[in-house]
């Protein structure tokens, strides 16, 4: 499509030769009328009167000498050197300036001679194939936008990434943006299709982490050799490939022996696995399958260079392959998954992985555990714990008051005194929003009521309601709203510092609302972090 220099030299030679021949002619040329017989691109395969922007073309005809200006569509002027023109040919480059009105397709070229004579020719500017130069960022994160930079992004028909059409925005002829789907797990081919053709380029993605493979039992990873050894009360250890996720996997069997009280297998202890030292930025993952033996308890141990074994426990609750996932900070010290109070492992000091079937956790006997694709995911930011929550759970929705628009809060109603309640974004206990209450005068407790959506609880069980509150020395209380009748808590006096106030009550209905009665005192105060939990 672009100018072929060899062909251009050929045209230039022919042009100069014709100039030499015809400048020797007599003055009979003055009797001719200027006419264009055809315009030919240096790309000879395009045919007559058509070319791409930037192509060098030769306009051939008669009486073409002394051309002063050349315009496309009476808008875009062509810069050319009159020295290279003759009465039989004019050479110039096809312009394209979007700001001046250049366009693709059929249009008129107007030539003007020095004496004011005008003559014209039809011409078609072809749309070039698009070109992708680079991406910004070079490796976009899943779920985020990427800029595709290049040229000739006109009349874009589709943007396809890994076989799927994307919603896209043509920012300019040199930039297209689209969002990387959040569910992708690897990069792939990007294709941009325009009316001028299509272009493909590999676009890698960043999943939000760097993945370090320990082993896939197929020769890949930091421990590519299957040099695992067994210990304790294990029965068999084998490498298999039937029914796996991909390729080979390891299979550990415990048949009920108890002589040692433990069993397991371990990788070789080679070089250190990573440089990251923050245990809240590194996640351990491993695919496991217990062949339907629900309740099988699997212990994973990661070992540091001091020989300390850090433990994480996973109980298989469903059939088929599934993934063990835990932060390094979720691992407990000295073989004990629950030992969370004695520090965390340093990921940069880890060099070995062990897998064991827990013999003391109601694990079916015998048990077979298959495992594969042991890996680390190293994040740039701190990640939430993968451990299941412990203790009673808060049963209120939007208890942190983060959800809602304006002065409204999802899952909460303002039954009385709505004009006194506002969303607060400065005086907050946690997060980005809290509730601000401004009572203009003293009154009744129910003059300002903030009420939760109904929640399901159990009759005769004891529950604890709590909230964080600060402000002027006003009086507030909790109560409930239920079909069997309201329950009322004691009065609390607000202080100038955040304090958590609690109220214990025995449920009298299977469904209730938690109510904040706040209208009795004049003053301004703030509420955040409201919870309702079963008391233990």
Short mmCIF file of C-alpha atoms in Angstrom, two decimals:
data_model
loop_
_atom_site.label_atom_id
_atom_site.label_comp_id
_atom_site.label_asym_id
_atom_site.label_seq_id
_atom_site.Cartn_x
_atom_site.Cartn_y
_atom_site.Cartn_z
CA UNK A 1 0.00 0.00 0.00
CA UNK A 2 2.77 2.47 0.92
CA UNK A 3 5.11 4.13 -1.62
CA UNK A 4 7.40 1.72 -3.34
CA UNK A 5 10.70 3.56 -3.71
CA UNK A 6 11.89 1.43 -6.63
CA UNK A 7 8.70 2.06 -8.58
CA UNK A 8 8.92 5.75 -7.70
CA UNK A 9 12.44 5.98 -9.18
CA UNK A 10 11.13 4.27 -12.31
CA UNK A 11 8.33 6.83 -12.63
CA UNK A 12 10.70 9.71 -11.98
CA UNK A 13 13.06 8.50 -14.71
CA UNK A 14 10.22 8.24 -17.21
CA UNK A 15 8.93 11.64 -16.16
CA UNK A 16 12.29 13.38 -16.56
CA UNK A 17 12.83 11.69 -19.92
CA UNK A 18 9.47 12.92 -21.16
CA UNK A 19 10.30 16.40 -19.91
CA UNK A 20 13.51 16.42 -21.96
CA UNK A 21 11.78 15.22 -25.10
CA UNK A 22 8.78 17.51 -25.05
CA UNK A 23 10.44 20.71 -24.02
CA UNK A 24 12.07 20.58 -27.46
CA UNK A 25 8.72 20.75 -29.18
CA UNK A 26 7.47 23.90 -30.88
CA UNK A 27 4.95 26.33 -29.59
CA UNK A 28 2.02 24.33 -30.93
CA UNK A 29 1.44 23.21 -27.28
CA UNK A 30 -0.22 26.56 -26.68
CA UNK A 31 -3.06 25.43 -28.90
CA UNK A 32 -3.87 22.41 -26.63
CA UNK A 33 -6.46 22.26 -23.87
CA UNK A 34 -5.21 20.78 -20.56
CA UNK A 35 -6.64 17.31 -19.94
CA UNK A 36 -5.89 14.44 -17.53
CA UNK A 37 -6.01 11.04 -19.21
CA UNK A 38 -5.27 9.12 -15.98
CA UNK A 39 -3.60 9.28 -12.59
CA UNK A 40 -1.39 6.33 -11.72
CA UNK A 41 -0.02 5.29 -8.34
CA UNK A 42 3.50 4.03 -7.84
CA UNK A 43 1.68 0.95 -6.53
CA UNK A 44 0.88 -0.29 -10.03
CA UNK A 45 -1.56 -2.91 -8.80
CA UNK A 46 -4.17 -0.34 -7.83
CA UNK A 47 -5.27 0.69 -11.31
CA UNK A 48 -6.05 4.16 -12.61
CA UNK A 49 -7.33 7.16 -10.62
CA UNK A 50 -7.01 5.61 -7.18
CA UNK A 51 -4.35 5.50 -4.49
CA UNK A 52 -3.76 5.50 -0.75
CA UNK A 53 -2.86 8.57 1.31
CA UNK A 54 0.87 9.18 1.06
CA UNK A 55 1.23 7.38 -2.28
CA UNK A 56 3.23 9.13 -5.00
CA UNK A 57 1.09 9.44 -8.12
CA UNK A 58 1.66 10.58 -11.71
CA UNK A 59 -1.10 12.55 -13.46
CA UNK A 60 -0.69 11.99 -17.21
CA UNK A 61 -2.28 14.01 -20.02
CA UNK A 62 -1.69 17.02 -22.26
CA UNK A 63 -0.90 20.70 -21.75
CA UNK A 64 -0.11 20.14 -18.07
CA UNK A 65 2.76 22.59 -17.80
CA UNK A 66 2.68 25.64 -15.51
CA UNK A 67 0.31 24.09 -12.94
CA UNK A 68 0.23 26.38 -9.93
CA UNK A 69 -2.13 24.65 -7.45
CA UNK A 70 -3.75 21.24 -6.92
CA UNK A 71 -6.73 20.82 -4.59
CA UNK A 72 -8.70 17.73 -3.49
CA UNK A 73 -12.42 18.48 -3.06
CA UNK A 74 -11.56 22.21 -3.18
CA UNK A 75 -10.38 21.81 0.44
CA UNK A 76 -7.04 20.10 0.74
CA UNK A 77 -4.12 21.61 -1.12
CA UNK A 78 -1.35 19.41 -2.49
CA UNK A 79 2.23 20.41 -1.90
CA UNK A 80 4.27 19.59 -4.96
CA UNK A 81 7.43 20.69 -6.79
CA UNK A 82 6.64 22.33 -10.17
CA UNK A 83 10.21 21.63 -11.30
CA UNK A 84 9.29 17.99 -11.82
CA UNK A 85 6.21 18.79 -13.94
CA UNK A 86 5.98 18.79 -17.73
CA UNK A 87 3.29 19.32 -20.30
CA UNK A 88 2.60 15.56 -20.22
CA UNK A 89 2.83 14.66 -16.53
CA UNK A 90 2.57 16.02 -13.00
CA UNK A 91 3.94 14.13 -9.98
CA UNK A 92 2.62 14.65 -6.45
CA UNK A 93 1.83 12.85 -3.19
CA UNK A 94 -1.79 12.04 -2.27
CA UNK A 95 -2.56 14.20 0.81
CA UNK A 96 -4.72 13.32 3.78
CA UNK A 97 -5.48 15.91 6.45
CA UNK A 98 -8.60 15.17 8.44
CA UNK A 99 -8.60 18.66 9.98
CA UNK A 100 -8.85 20.19 6.51
CA UNK A 101 -11.60 17.87 5.33
CA UNK A 102 -9.79 14.94 3.76
CA UNK A 103 -11.96 11.90 3.28
CA UNK A 104 -11.90 8.50 1.66
CA UNK A 105 -13.79 7.61 -1.49
CA UNK A 106 -14.49 9.33 -4.81
CA UNK A 107 -13.68 13.04 -5.07
CA UNK A 108 -12.56 15.72 -7.52
CA UNK A 109 -9.03 17.01 -8.01
CA UNK A 110 -8.85 20.55 -9.35
CA UNK A 111 -5.69 21.74 -11.11
CA UNK A 112 -5.12 25.50 -11.66
CA UNK A 113 -2.52 26.84 -14.08
CA UNK A 114 -0.66 30.09 -13.68
CA UNK A 115 -2.93 31.76 -16.24
CA UNK A 116 -6.00 30.79 -14.22
CA UNK A 117 -7.06 27.84 -16.39
CA UNK A 118 -8.87 25.15 -14.38
CA UNK A 119 -9.13 21.49 -15.23
CA UNK A 120 -10.26 18.51 -13.14
CA UNK A 121 -10.07 14.77 -12.71
CA UNK A 122 -12.02 12.24 -10.68
CA UNK A 123 -10.02 10.34 -8.09
CA UNK A 124 -10.61 7.82 -5.31
CA UNK A 125 -8.64 7.93 -2.05
CA UNK A 126 -8.51 4.41 -0.68
CA UNK A 127 -8.74 3.74 3.06
CA UNK A 128 -5.51 2.16 4.32
CA UNK A 129 -5.39 -0.96 6.43
CA UNK A 130 -5.28 0.03 10.13
CA UNK A 131 -2.00 -0.20 12.01
CA UNK A 132 -1.48 -0.94 15.73
CA UNK A 133 1.63 0.71 17.19
CA UNK A 134 1.33 0.00 20.94
CA UNK A 135 -0.94 -0.36 23.95
CA UNK A 136 -1.26 1.85 27.02
CA UNK A 137 -0.75 0.33 29.49
CA UNK A 138 1.42 -2.25 27.77
CA UNK A 139 -0.17 -4.99 29.92
CA UNK A 140 -3.63 -3.76 30.96
CA UNK A 141 -5.29 -5.15 34.06
CA UNK A 142 -8.43 -7.23 33.67
CA UNK A 143 -11.56 -5.16 34.19
CA UNK A 144 -9.78 -1.94 33.22
CA UNK A 145 -9.52 0.15 30.07
CA UNK A 146 -6.72 -0.11 27.53
CA UNK A 147 -5.72 2.43 24.86
CA UNK A 148 -4.86 1.04 21.44
CA UNK A 149 -2.58 3.49 19.63
CA UNK A 150 -1.90 3.37 15.92
CA UNK A 151 -3.10 4.80 12.61
CA UNK A 152 -6.05 4.75 10.24
CA UNK A 153 -8.74 3.95 12.79
CA UNK A 154 -11.50 5.22 10.49
CA UNK A 155 -14.86 3.51 9.88
CA UNK A 156 -14.15 0.90 12.57
CA UNK A 157 -16.50 -2.06 12.20
CA UNK A 158 -15.41 -4.26 15.10
CA UNK A 159 -12.81 -4.75 17.83
CA UNK A 160 -12.33 -8.42 18.64
CA UNK A 161 -10.26 -9.71 21.56
CA UNK A 162 -9.67 -13.41 21.90
CA UNK A 163 -12.56 -14.16 19.55
CA UNK A 164 -15.12 -11.96 21.32
CA UNK A 165 -16.44 -8.60 20.09
CA UNK A 166 -15.71 -5.76 22.51
CA UNK A 167 -17.60 -2.56 23.18
CA UNK A 168 -15.17 0.12 22.01
CA UNK A 169 -14.73 3.87 21.67
CA UNK A 170 -12.93 5.48 18.73
CA UNK A 171 -11.18 8.39 20.41
CA UNK A 172 -9.48 9.49 17.18
CA UNK A 173 -8.04 8.04 14.01
CA UNK A 174 -5.00 7.15 16.11
CA UNK A 175 -6.62 5.75 19.26
CA UNK A 176 -9.29 3.24 20.25
CA UNK A 177 -10.20 2.29 23.82
CA UNK A 178 -11.99 -0.74 25.24
CA UNK A 179 -12.22 -2.56 28.58
CA UNK A 180 -10.46 -5.87 29.18
CA UNK A 181 -13.08 -8.43 30.34
CA UNK A 182 -12.72 -9.16 34.04
CA UNK A 183 -13.02 -12.93 33.61
CA UNK A 184 -9.98 -13.41 31.37
CA UNK A 185 -7.05 -15.44 32.66
CA UNK A 186 -4.51 -14.83 29.90
CA UNK A 187 -3.68 -12.52 27.01
CA UNK A 188 -4.40 -13.17 23.35
CA UNK A 189 -4.95 -11.77 19.88
CA UNK A 190 -6.57 -8.38 19.31
CA UNK A 191 -8.10 -7.68 15.90
CA UNK A 192 -9.32 -4.29 14.67
CA UNK A 193 -11.57 -4.40 11.61
CA UNK A 194 -12.25 -1.29 9.52
CA UNK A 195 -13.66 -0.64 6.08
CA UNK A 196 -10.05 -0.45 4.93
CA UNK A 197 -9.10 -3.90 6.21
CA UNK A 198 -8.05 -5.51 9.49
CA UNK A 199 -4.97 -5.79 11.66
CA UNK A 200 -4.09 -8.21 14.48
CA UNK A 201 -1.60 -7.91 17.32
CA UNK A 202 -0.95 -9.89 20.50
CA UNK A 203 -2.13 -8.08 23.64
CA UNK A 204 -0.94 -9.46 26.95
CA UNK A 205 -2.90 -8.70 30.11
CA UNK A 206 -2.10 -8.29 33.77
CA UNK A 207 -4.37 -10.24 36.06
CA UNK A 208 -3.53 -8.02 39.01
CA UNK A 209 -0.79 -10.42 40.07
CA UNK A 210 2.26 -12.26 38.83
CA UNK A 211 1.80 -16.01 38.91
CA UNK A 212 4.73 -18.21 39.90
CA UNK A 213 4.20 -21.89 39.15
CA UNK A 214 5.77 -24.24 41.70
CA UNK A 215 4.94 -27.40 39.73
CA UNK A 216 2.37 -28.75 37.29
CA UNK A 217 3.86 -32.27 37.39
CA UNK A 218 4.43 -31.93 33.64
CA UNK A 219 7.92 -30.47 33.84
CA UNK A 220 6.95 -26.85 34.44
CA UNK A 221 7.53 -24.49 37.35
CA UNK A 222 10.08 -23.65 40.02
CA UNK A 223 10.26 -27.33 40.95
CA UNK A 224 10.04 -28.91 37.47
CA UNK A 225 11.25 -32.35 38.52
CA UNK A 226 8.77 -34.66 40.22
CA UNK A 227 11.14 -35.32 43.11
CA UNK A 228 8.47 -35.50 45.79
CA UNK A 229 9.15 -37.79 48.75
CA UNK A 230 6.68 -39.26 51.25
CA UNK A 231 6.69 -39.65 55.03
CA UNK A 232 4.62 -40.90 57.98
CA UNK A 233 1.49 -43.02 57.66
CA UNK A 234 0.97 -42.63 53.91
CA UNK A 235 -0.06 -45.69 51.93
CA UNK A 236 0.81 -44.86 48.32
CA UNK A 237 2.07 -41.91 46.31
CA UNK A 238 1.88 -41.90 42.50
CA UNK A 239 1.90 -39.64 39.45
CA UNK A 240 -1.15 -40.08 37.21
CA UNK A 241 -2.90 -38.34 34.32
CA UNK A 242 -6.33 -39.96 33.95
CA UNK A 243 -9.14 -37.58 34.92
CA UNK A 244 -6.87 -34.66 35.74
CA UNK A 245 -7.25 -30.99 34.89
CA UNK A 246 -4.40 -31.00 32.40
CA UNK A 247 -1.68 -33.59 32.08
CA UNK A 248 -0.15 -35.23 35.12
CA UNK A 249 -1.07 -34.83 38.77
CA UNK A 250 0.10 -36.33 42.08
CA UNK A 251 -1.99 -38.73 44.14
CA UNK A 252 -1.50 -39.34 47.88
CA UNK A 253 -3.36 -42.17 49.64
CA UNK A 254 -3.85 -42.71 53.35
CA UNK A 255 -5.34 -46.09 54.28
CA UNK A 256 -5.84 -45.49 57.99
CA UNK A 257 -2.44 -46.20 59.51
CA UNK A 258 -1.84 -44.27 62.74
CA UNK A 259 1.63 -45.33 63.87
CA UNK A 260 3.13 -41.89 63.30
CA UNK A 261 0.02 -39.78 63.69
CA UNK A 262 0.74 -37.92 60.48
CA UNK A 263 1.42 -38.51 56.80
CA UNK A 264 2.32 -36.52 53.75
CA UNK A 265 4.60 -35.76 50.84
CA UNK A 266 6.95 -32.91 50.07
CA UNK A 267 8.68 -31.23 47.14
CA UNK A 268 12.42 -30.86 46.99
CA UNK A 269 13.74 -27.82 48.88
CA UNK A 270 15.42 -25.87 46.12
CA UNK A 271 16.12 -22.20 45.64
CA UNK A 272 13.93 -19.46 47.12
CA UNK A 273 10.66 -19.03 45.24
CA UNK A 274 10.09 -15.27 45.19
CA UNK A 275 11.35 -11.85 46.26
CA UNK A 276 8.13 -10.47 47.76
CA UNK A 277 8.35 -10.37 51.57
CA UNK A 278 4.85 -9.13 52.51
CA UNK A 279 2.74 -12.16 53.53
CA UNK A 280 -0.47 -10.23 52.79
CA UNK A 281 0.48 -9.83 49.12
CA UNK A 282 1.14 -13.49 48.28
CA UNK A 283 -1.57 -16.12 47.75
CA UNK A 284 -0.99 -19.89 47.64
CA UNK A 285 -3.16 -21.96 45.29
CA UNK A 286 -3.39 -25.66 44.55
CA UNK A 287 -6.00 -27.72 42.68
CA UNK A 288 -7.28 -30.76 44.61
CA UNK A 289 -9.73 -33.62 44.16
CA UNK A 290 -10.84 -36.21 46.74
CA UNK A 291 -12.85 -38.38 44.33
CA UNK A 292 -16.12 -37.74 46.13
CA UNK A 293 -14.79 -38.32 49.67
CA UNK A 294 -16.56 -35.29 51.15
CA UNK A 295 -15.04 -34.20 54.44
CA UNK A 296 -11.47 -35.07 53.54
CA UNK A 297 -9.21 -32.65 55.41
CA UNK A 298 -6.11 -31.53 53.54
CA UNK A 299 -3.20 -29.79 55.24
CA UNK A 300 -0.75 -27.74 53.19
CA UNK A 301 2.59 -26.77 54.72
CA UNK A 302 4.95 -24.12 53.37
CA UNK A 303 8.49 -24.32 54.73
CA UNK A 304 10.99 -21.51 55.16
CA UNK A 305 14.78 -21.61 55.21
CA UNK A 306 14.74 -21.81 59.02
CA UNK A 307 12.83 -25.09 58.75
CA UNK A 308 9.59 -23.64 60.17
CA UNK A 309 6.45 -25.35 58.81
CA UNK A 310 3.50 -23.00 58.28
CA UNK A 311 0.11 -24.75 57.96
CA UNK A 312 -3.15 -24.14 56.14
CA UNK A 313 -6.16 -26.50 56.33
CA UNK A 314 -8.79 -27.10 53.66
CA UNK A 315 -11.81 -29.39 54.06
CA UNK A 316 -13.23 -30.77 50.82
CA UNK A 317 -16.97 -30.05 50.75
CA UNK A 318 -17.90 -30.94 47.16
CA UNK A 319 -17.04 -33.50 44.51
CA UNK A 320 -14.58 -32.86 41.70
CA UNK A 321 -11.52 -30.69 41.26
CA UNK A 322 -11.45 -27.52 43.35
CA UNK A 323 -8.88 -24.98 44.46
CA UNK A 324 -7.22 -24.47 47.81
CA UNK A 325 -6.51 -20.76 48.20
CA UNK A 326 -4.86 -18.97 51.11
CA UNK A 327 -2.76 -15.90 51.83
CA UNK A 328 0.67 -16.60 53.25
CA UNK A 329 -0.52 -14.65 56.30
CA UNK A 330 -3.37 -17.18 56.65
CA UNK A 331 -0.88 -19.99 57.40
CA UNK A 332 -0.36 -20.87 61.07
CA UNK A 333 3.03 -21.45 62.63
CA UNK A 334 4.55 -24.81 63.62
CA UNK A 335 2.22 -27.20 61.74
CA UNK A 336 -0.87 -25.58 63.35
CA UNK A 337 -3.33 -23.82 60.99
CA UNK A 338 -4.99 -22.13 63.98
CA UNK A 339 -1.73 -20.66 65.30
CA UNK A 340 -2.37 -17.16 63.95
CA UNK A 341 -0.91 -15.21 66.89
CA UNK A 342 2.78 -16.01 66.44
CA UNK A 343 3.68 -14.01 63.38
CA UNK A 344 3.57 -14.77 59.67
CA UNK A 345 5.82 -16.57 57.25
CA UNK A 346 8.13 -14.45 55.10
CA UNK A 347 7.31 -15.34 51.47
CA UNK A 348 10.83 -14.41 50.39
CA UNK A 349 12.21 -17.16 52.69
CA UNK A 350 9.98 -20.01 51.43
CA UNK A 351 11.56 -22.89 49.53
CA UNK A 352 9.39 -25.99 50.00
CA UNK A 353 5.76 -27.21 49.88
CA UNK A 354 4.24 -30.19 51.67
CA UNK A 355 0.81 -31.83 51.26
CA UNK A 356 -0.79 -34.01 53.94
CA UNK A 357 -4.08 -35.75 54.69
CA UNK A 358 -5.19 -34.71 58.17
CA UNK A 359 -5.77 -37.92 60.16
CA UNK A 360 -7.53 -36.26 63.08
CA UNK A 361 -10.39 -34.26 61.54
CA UNK A 362 -13.08 -36.85 60.79
CA UNK A 363 -11.36 -37.51 57.47
CA UNK A 364 -12.84 -40.55 55.70
CA UNK A 365 -10.71 -43.65 56.04
CA UNK A 366 -9.20 -44.45 53.62
CA UNK A 367 -8.71 -41.16 51.74
CA UNK A 368 -7.19 -40.35 48.36
CA UNK A 369 -6.13 -36.78 47.56
CA UNK A 370 -5.10 -35.81 44.05
CA UNK A 371 -3.38 -32.44 43.62
CA UNK A 372 -1.95 -30.39 40.76
CA UNK A 373 -0.87 -26.89 39.63
CA UNK A 374 0.75 -25.65 42.83
CA UNK A 375 1.38 -21.93 42.40
CA UNK A 376 1.81 -18.51 43.98
CA UNK A 377 0.07 -15.31 43.01
CA UNK A 378 2.09 -12.22 43.94
CA UNK A 379 0.02 -9.01 44.11
CA UNK A 380 1.11 -5.37 44.18
CA UNK A 381 -1.37 -4.57 46.96
CA UNK A 382 -2.47 -6.19 50.21
CA UNK A 383 -5.17 -8.84 49.68
CA UNK A 384 -8.06 -9.88 51.96
CA UNK A 385 -7.70 -13.02 54.02
CA UNK A 386 -8.92 -16.28 52.48
CA UNK A 387 -9.76 -17.79 55.86
CA UNK A 388 -13.45 -18.42 56.60
CA UNK A 389 -14.91 -15.87 59.02
CA UNK A 390 -14.89 -16.91 62.66
CA UNK A 391 -17.49 -16.28 65.31
CA UNK A 392 -21.02 -14.90 64.87
CA UNK A 393 -21.65 -12.94 61.69
CA UNK A 394 -23.27 -9.54 61.39
CA UNK A 395 -26.75 -10.10 59.93
CA UNK A 396 -27.56 -6.48 59.01
CA UNK A 397 -27.30 -5.41 55.38
CA UNK A 398 -25.20 -2.33 54.57
CA UNK A 399 -24.20 -2.13 58.21
CA UNK A 400 -21.20 0.04 57.36
CA UNK A 401 -23.53 2.53 55.58
CA UNK A 402 -21.30 2.63 52.49
CA UNK A 403 -24.09 1.91 50.01
CA UNK A 404 -26.55 4.58 48.94
CA UNK A 405 -26.97 7.76 46.92
CA UNK A 406 -27.01 11.27 48.34
CA UNK A 407 -28.43 11.24 51.86
CA UNK A 408 -30.06 7.84 51.41
CA UNK A 409 -28.70 4.56 52.75
CA UNK A 410 -29.54 1.23 51.13
CA UNK A 411 -31.31 -1.25 53.45
CA UNK A 412 -32.14 1.51 55.95
CA UNK A 413 -35.21 3.68 56.33
CA UNK A 414 -35.73 7.09 57.98
CA UNK A 415 -39.12 6.56 59.59
CA UNK A 416 -39.17 9.83 61.48
CA UNK A 417 -36.98 12.92 61.21
CA UNK A 418 -35.65 12.25 57.72
CA UNK A 419 -34.87 15.96 57.39
CA UNK A 420 -32.44 15.59 60.29
CA UNK A 421 -30.35 12.79 58.75
CA UNK A 422 -27.56 13.18 56.21
CA UNK A 423 -24.73 11.22 54.63
CA UNK A 424 -21.43 12.21 56.25
CA UNK A 425 -18.08 11.81 54.46
CA UNK A 426 -15.67 13.51 56.88
CA UNK A 427 -16.58 12.38 60.41
CA UNK A 428 -16.47 8.64 59.76
CA UNK A 429 -15.36 5.68 61.86
CA UNK A 430 -14.41 3.54 58.86
CA UNK A 431 -14.98 3.45 55.11
CA UNK A 432 -16.21 6.52 53.24
CA UNK A 433 -19.70 7.23 54.63
CA UNK A 434 -21.43 7.57 57.99
CA UNK A 435 -24.78 8.90 59.25
CA UNK A 436 -24.96 12.49 60.50
CA UNK A 437 -27.91 13.49 62.72
CA UNK A 438 -28.80 17.10 63.52
CA UNK A 439 -31.57 17.50 66.12
CA UNK A 440 -32.76 21.15 66.21
CA UNK A 441 -34.43 20.74 69.61
CA UNK A 442 -35.13 18.24 72.38
CA UNK A 443 -38.12 15.97 71.87
CA UNK A 444 -39.15 12.33 71.87
CA UNK A 445 -36.87 9.38 71.15
CA UNK A 446 -39.00 8.43 68.13
CA UNK A 447 -38.74 11.90 66.57
CA UNK A 448 -35.65 10.66 64.71
CA UNK A 449 -35.63 6.95 63.85
CA UNK A 450 -33.12 5.13 61.63
CA UNK A 451 -34.50 1.65 60.89
CA UNK A 452 -32.94 -1.44 59.27
CA UNK A 453 -34.59 -3.77 56.79
CA UNK A 454 -36.13 -6.84 58.46
CA UNK A 455 -33.66 -9.62 59.34
CA UNK A 456 -34.33 -13.25 60.21
CA UNK A 457 -33.42 -14.27 63.76
CA UNK A 458 -34.39 -17.09 66.16
CA UNK A 459 -36.90 -16.61 68.93
CA UNK A 460 -35.48 -16.92 72.46
CA UNK A 461 -31.89 -16.57 71.26
CA UNK A 462 -29.82 -13.71 72.63
CA UNK A 463 -28.44 -11.09 70.22
CA UNK A 464 -26.08 -8.14 70.52
CA UNK A 465 -26.70 -4.84 68.75
CA UNK A 466 -23.83 -2.36 68.50
CA UNK A 467 -22.83 0.88 66.80
CA UNK A 468 -19.98 3.38 66.78
CA UNK A 469 -21.08 6.89 67.71
CA UNK A 470 -19.56 10.32 68.53
CA UNK A 471 -20.68 13.94 68.79
CA UNK A 472 -22.37 16.28 71.23
CA UNK A 473 -23.63 14.88 74.55
CA UNK A 474 -27.00 13.65 73.29
CA UNK A 475 -28.95 10.58 74.40
CA UNK A 476 -29.73 7.68 72.05
CA UNK A 477 -31.01 4.12 72.40
CA UNK A 478 -31.63 0.90 70.46
CA UNK A 479 -35.03 -0.72 70.01
CA UNK A 480 -36.63 -3.33 67.78
CA UNK A 481 -39.69 -3.35 65.57
CA UNK A 482 -41.41 -6.74 65.30
CA UNK A 483 -44.92 -8.13 64.93
CA UNK A 484 -44.93 -9.44 68.50
CA UNK A 485 -43.97 -6.07 69.94
CA UNK A 486 -41.01 -3.74 70.34
CA UNK A 487 -38.07 -4.23 72.68
CA UNK A 488 -36.23 -1.20 74.10
CA UNK A 489 -32.63 -0.79 75.15
CA UNK A 490 -31.13 1.57 77.71
CA UNK A 491 -30.17 5.17 77.03
CA UNK A 492 -26.60 5.90 75.98
CA UNK A 493 -24.87 9.28 76.27
CA UNK A 494 -22.75 10.22 73.28
CA UNK A 495 -19.18 11.44 73.82
CA UNK A 496 -16.86 13.58 71.70
CA UNK A 497 -14.75 10.55 70.75
CA UNK A 498 -15.83 7.48 68.81
CA UNK A 499 -17.15 4.82 71.18
CA UNK A 500 -18.92 1.54 70.55
CA UNK A 501 -22.18 1.10 72.44
CA UNK A 502 -23.89 -2.31 72.70
CA UNK A 503 -27.23 -3.75 73.74
CA UNK A 504 -28.07 -7.40 74.42
CA UNK A 505 -31.64 -8.65 73.98
CA UNK A 506 -33.52 -11.91 73.63
CA UNK A 507 -35.38 -12.20 70.35
CA UNK A 508 -39.19 -12.33 70.62
CA UNK A 509 -39.92 -12.74 66.90
CA UNK A 510 -38.45 -14.64 63.92
CA UNK A 511 -38.20 -11.37 61.97
CA UNK A 512 -37.29 -7.98 63.34
CA UNK A 513 -35.92 -4.57 62.46
CA UNK A 514 -33.19 -2.87 64.44
CA UNK A 515 -34.14 0.74 65.31
CA UNK A 516 -31.94 3.65 66.36
CA UNK A 517 -34.09 6.04 68.44
CA UNK A 518 -32.23 9.37 68.33
CA UNK A 519 -34.66 12.29 68.72
CA UNK A 520 -34.74 12.96 72.45
CA UNK A 521 -31.82 15.45 72.69
CA UNK A 522 -30.83 18.59 70.81
CA UNK A 523 -27.43 18.33 69.15
CA UNK A 524 -25.33 16.96 66.31
CA UNK A 525 -23.75 13.50 66.28
CA UNK A 526 -22.48 10.76 63.94
CA UNK A 527 -23.18 7.02 63.65
CA UNK A 528 -21.21 4.31 61.81
CA UNK A 529 -20.55 0.56 61.89
CA UNK A 530 -23.94 -0.75 63.05
CA UNK A 531 -24.05 -4.50 63.72
CA UNK A 532 -26.45 -7.19 64.92
CA UNK A 533 -24.97 -10.56 65.89
CA UNK A 534 -25.97 -13.65 67.80
CA UNK A 535 -24.43 -13.44 71.26
CA UNK A 536 -22.00 -16.17 72.25
#
